Coordinates of C-alpha atoms in Angstrom, one line a residue:
A1 CA 0.0 0.0 0.0
H2 CA 2.8 2.4 0.8
L3 CA 4.5 1.8 -2.6
G4 CA 1.1 2.2 -4.4
A5 CA 0.5 -1.5 -5.3
T6 CA -2.8 -2.1 -7.1
R7 CA -2.8 -5.9 -7.5
T8 CA -3.4 -8.8 -5.2
A9 CA -1.5 -11.2 -7.4
I10 CA 1.2 -10.7 -10.1
D11 CA 2.0 -12.5 -13.3
V12 CA 5.4 -14.2 -13.2
G13 CA 7.7 -16.0 -15.6
V14 CA 10.8 -18.1 -15.4
S15 CA 14.4 -17.6 -16.6
V16 CA 16.2 -20.5 -18.2
G17 CA 20.0 -20.7 -18.4
I18 CA 22.2 -22.1 -21.2
P19 CA 22.2 -25.9 -21.0
G20 CA 24.5 -28.3 -22.9
S21 CA 22.2 -28.7 -26.0
I22 CA 19.2 -27.4 -27.7
D23 CA 17.3 -30.6 -26.9
A24 CA 18.1 -30.1 -23.2
L25 CA 16.8 -26.5 -23.4
V26 CA 13.5 -27.6 -25.0
E27 CA 13.1 -30.2 -22.3
Q28 CA 13.6 -27.6 -19.5
V29 CA 11.2 -25.2 -21.0
A30 CA 8.6 -28.0 -21.3
G31 CA 9.0 -28.7 -17.6
Y32 CA 8.4 -25.1 -16.7
V33 CA 5.4 -24.9 -19.0
D34 CA 4.0 -28.1 -17.3
D35 CA 4.6 -26.3 -13.9
G36 CA 2.3 -23.6 -15.1
Y37 CA 4.6 -20.8 -16.2
R38 CA 3.2 -19.0 -19.3
R39 CA 6.2 -16.8 -19.9
V40 CA 9.7 -18.0 -20.3
K41 CA 13.0 -16.0 -20.7
L42 CA 15.8 -17.7 -22.5
K43 CA 19.5 -16.8 -21.9
I44 CA 21.4 -16.4 -25.2
M45 CA 25.0 -15.8 -26.1
P46 CA 27.0 -15.7 -29.3
G47 CA 26.8 -19.2 -30.9
F48 CA 23.7 -20.1 -28.9
D49 CA 21.0 -17.8 -30.0
V50 CA 19.0 -18.1 -33.3
A51 CA 18.9 -22.0 -33.5
P52 CA 17.8 -22.6 -29.8
V53 CA 15.3 -19.8 -29.8
G54 CA 13.9 -21.1 -33.1
A55 CA 13.7 -24.6 -31.6
V56 CA 11.8 -23.5 -28.5
R57 CA 9.4 -21.3 -30.5
G58 CA 8.8 -24.3 -32.8
A59 CA 8.0 -26.5 -29.9
F60 CA 5.8 -23.8 -28.1
P61 CA 4.3 -21.6 -30.7
D62 CA 1.9 -19.8 -28.3
L63 CA 4.4 -19.4 -25.4
A64 CA 5.2 -15.8 -24.3
L65 CA 9.0 -15.8 -24.9
Q66 CA 11.7 -13.3 -24.5
V67 CA 15.6 -13.5 -24.4
D68 CA 18.3 -12.1 -22.3
A69 CA 21.8 -11.5 -23.7
N70 CA 23.4 -10.2 -20.4
A71 CA 25.4 -7.8 -22.4
G72 CA 27.2 -10.6 -24.3
Y73 CA 27.2 -9.2 -27.8
A74 CA 29.1 -6.5 -29.6
P75 CA 27.5 -3.9 -31.8
E76 CA 28.8 -5.7 -34.9
D77 CA 26.6 -8.6 -33.9
A78 CA 23.4 -6.6 -34.8
A79 CA 22.7 -9.0 -37.8
V80 CA 22.4 -12.0 -35.5
L81 CA 20.1 -10.1 -33.1
T82 CA 17.9 -8.9 -36.0
A83 CA 17.6 -12.6 -37.1
L84 CA 15.5 -13.1 -33.9
D85 CA 12.7 -10.9 -35.3
P86 CA 10.7 -13.8 -36.9
F87 CA 10.2 -15.5 -33.5
E88 CA 7.8 -12.9 -32.1
L89 CA 9.6 -12.3 -28.9
L90 CA 8.3 -10.0 -26.2
M91 CA 11.7 -8.4 -26.0
I92 CA 15.5 -8.8 -26.3
E93 CA 17.1 -7.8 -23.0
Q94 CA 20.5 -6.0 -22.7
P95 CA 22.3 -7.2 -25.9
F96 CA 25.4 -4.9 -25.5
A97 CA 27.5 -3.6 -22.7
P98 CA 25.8 -1.2 -20.1
D99 CA 27.4 1.9 -21.4
E100 CA 26.8 1.2 -25.1
L101 CA 23.6 3.3 -25.2
Q102 CA 24.2 4.6 -28.7
A103 CA 24.7 1.1 -30.0
H104 CA 21.4 0.0 -28.3
A105 CA 19.7 3.0 -30.0
A106 CA 21.1 2.0 -33.4
L107 CA 19.9 -1.6 -33.1
A108 CA 16.5 -0.5 -31.8
A109 CA 16.2 1.6 -35.1
R110 CA 16.6 -1.4 -37.3
I111 CA 14.9 -4.2 -35.3
T112 CA 11.2 -5.0 -34.9
T113 CA 11.5 -6.8 -31.5
P114 CA 11.4 -4.3 -28.6
L115 CA 14.8 -3.8 -26.8
C116 CA 14.8 -3.9 -23.0
L117 CA 17.6 -2.5 -20.9
D118 CA 18.7 -4.1 -17.6
E119 CA 22.3 -3.7 -16.5
S120 CA 22.3 -0.1 -18.1
I121 CA 19.7 1.1 -15.6
L122 CA 21.1 2.1 -12.2
S123 CA 18.8 5.0 -11.4
V124 CA 16.0 7.2 -12.7
A125 CA 18.6 9.3 -14.5
H126 CA 20.0 6.3 -16.3
A127 CA 16.5 5.3 -17.4
M128 CA 15.5 8.6 -18.6
T129 CA 18.8 9.1 -20.5
A130 CA 18.4 5.7 -22.2
L131 CA 14.7 6.5 -23.2
D132 CA 15.7 10.0 -24.5
L133 CA 18.3 8.3 -26.7
G134 CA 15.9 5.7 -28.0
A135 CA 18.1 2.9 -26.6
C136 CA 15.1 0.9 -25.4
R137 CA 11.4 0.6 -25.3
I138 CA 11.0 -1.5 -22.1
V139 CA 12.9 -1.1 -18.7
N140 CA 13.8 -3.9 -16.3
I141 CA 13.9 -2.9 -12.7
K142 CA 15.8 -4.8 -10.1
V143 CA 15.6 -3.5 -6.5
G144 CA 19.2 -4.7 -5.7
R145 CA 20.6 -3.2 -8.9
V146 CA 19.1 0.3 -8.6
G147 CA 19.9 0.7 -4.9
G148 CA 16.6 0.0 -3.1
V149 CA 12.8 -0.3 -3.3
L150 CA 12.3 3.6 -3.3
E151 CA 14.5 4.3 -6.3
A152 CA 12.8 1.3 -8.0
A153 CA 9.5 2.8 -7.4
R154 CA 10.7 6.2 -8.7
I155 CA 11.9 4.5 -11.9
H156 CA 8.5 2.9 -12.3
D157 CA 6.8 6.2 -11.8
A158 CA 9.0 8.1 -14.2
C159 CA 8.5 5.3 -16.9
R160 CA 4.8 5.3 -16.4
E161 CA 4.5 9.0 -16.9
R162 CA 6.1 8.5 -20.3
G163 CA 4.0 5.4 -21.2
V164 CA 7.0 3.1 -21.0
P165 CA 6.3 -0.4 -19.8
V166 CA 8.5 -1.9 -17.0
W167 CA 8.9 -5.3 -15.5
C168 CA 10.5 -6.5 -12.2
G169 CA 13.5 -8.7 -12.3
G170 CA 14.5 -11.0 -9.4
M171 CA 17.8 -12.4 -8.2
L172 CA 18.5 -15.2 -5.7
E173 CA 16.4 -13.8 -2.8
T174 CA 15.0 -15.5 0.2
G175 CA 11.3 -14.9 1.1
I176 CA 12.3 -11.5 2.5
G177 CA 13.6 -10.1 -0.8
R178 CA 11.0 -12.0 -2.8
A179 CA 8.2 -10.3 -0.7
T180 CA 9.8 -6.9 -1.6
N181 CA 9.9 -7.8 -5.3
V182 CA 6.3 -9.0 -5.3
A183 CA 5.2 -5.8 -3.7
L184 CA 7.0 -3.7 -6.2
A185 CA 5.7 -5.8 -9.1
A186 CA 2.2 -5.1 -8.0
L187 CA 2.4 -1.5 -9.0
P188 CA 0.3 -0.6 -12.0
G189 CA 3.1 0.2 -14.5
F190 CA 4.6 -3.4 -14.3
V191 CA 2.8 -4.8 -17.4
Y192 CA 5.1 -7.7 -18.3
P193 CA 5.4 -10.8 -16.1
A194 CA 8.1 -10.6 -13.4
D195 CA 11.2 -12.8 -13.1
I196 CA 10.0 -13.9 -9.6
S197 CA 9.8 -17.7 -9.5
A198 CA 8.0 -19.7 -6.8
S199 CA 10.1 -20.3 -3.7
D200 CA 10.6 -24.1 -4.4
R201 CA 12.5 -23.4 -7.5
Y202 CA 15.5 -22.3 -5.3
W203 CA 14.8 -23.5 -1.7
R204 CA 13.8 -26.7 -0.1
R205 CA 12.9 -24.6 2.8
D206 CA 12.7 -20.8 2.8
I207 CA 13.1 -18.6 5.8
T208 CA 9.5 -17.3 5.4
Q209 CA 6.3 -18.9 4.3
P210 CA 6.9 -19.9 0.7
F211 CA 5.7 -18.1 -2.4
V212 CA 3.6 -20.6 -4.3
L213 CA 2.8 -20.5 -8.1
R214 CA -0.9 -20.5 -8.8
G215 CA -1.3 -20.8 -12.5
S216 CA 1.3 -18.4 -13.7
T217 CA 0.8 -15.9 -10.8
I218 CA 2.1 -15.4 -7.3
E219 CA -0.2 -13.7 -4.6
V220 CA 0.9 -10.5 -3.1
P221 CA 1.3 -10.9 0.7
G222 CA -1.4 -9.0 2.7
G223 CA 0.2 -8.9 6.2
P224 CA 1.8 -5.9 7.9
G225 CA 5.3 -4.7 6.7
L226 CA 6.5 -6.9 3.9
G227 CA 3.6 -9.3 4.5
V228 CA 5.8 -12.2 5.5
D229 CA 7.1 -13.5 8.8
V230 CA 10.6 -15.0 9.3
D231 CA 10.5 -18.5 10.7
P232 CA 12.8 -18.6 13.7
D233 CA 13.1 -22.4 13.7
V234 CA 14.5 -22.2 10.1
L235 CA 17.1 -19.6 11.1
S236 CA 18.1 -21.6 14.1
D237 CA 18.5 -24.8 11.9
L238 CA 20.5 -22.8 9.4
G239 CA 22.6 -21.3 12.1
S240 CA 23.4 -24.8 13.5
M241 CA 24.4 -26.0 10.0
V242 CA 26.8 -23.0 9.6
V243 CA 28.4 -23.6 13.1
S244 CA 28.9 -27.3 12.5

C-alpha cells in the first residue's frame, strides 16, 4: 500500500539458463510450462541464439517468450540479433554492454523486437537518458541493482509518466527479498510478467512462508510490513548448520 500497489497477485515467468544442448533446453522449457509458467525467458550468447530460440518457438508456438543476452554481444553482432525478429519475442534484453547506449539505439532503429535494458539502468537518471536516446522501449527494474525499493518505485513512476512499460527482475532472494519484489511488481506500471519464481525453485525450505505458483501468478502478501514472517526455527536450523 505504501508503494502504491494495485494488484493482489502478479504475473510471473521463469528464466532459463544455457544448457548443454538445444534438446536439453526444449526439455527444460517443457518442464516449466508443465509447472504452469506462461512466460519463459531464455538466456542467449554468441553461438547459442538463433537456433535454440527457433527450436523453443517451434515447440511452443503460443508461449510468451523473451531472451536475455546479459550484455554478451558487440554492436557488430546486430545482424544476429535482428535474425530473432521472426520468433515474435516479447523483447530482447540487454544485448550490449551497459554503457553502449548509442549502440542500443542504433539496433533499436533497425529491429522489430522491442529492446529492454537491464544492467544499463542504475537510477531514474539512467532510465530517462536511455529512453531519450531511443536505446530501449522497455525497462527492467531490479531492486538490488538500482539501490533499493524507493529508487525502484521512482523509476516505475517516471517510466509510467512516459508510457514506457516496465517489469520486475528478481535475483536469488529469500522470502524477504521475494516479498519486496512481489510488492513492487504489484504497481500498475509493471505490465510484463516478473522474473520472480516460486520459492521451491530455489529453496527446499525458505526462511519465510513460501511463495507458491498459482497458474502463472504469485499472490501479493497481505500482512503488515512486507507481509511475510521470518521463521525462527528455520534460522536456528541454518545457524546450526553453519556452526557445524
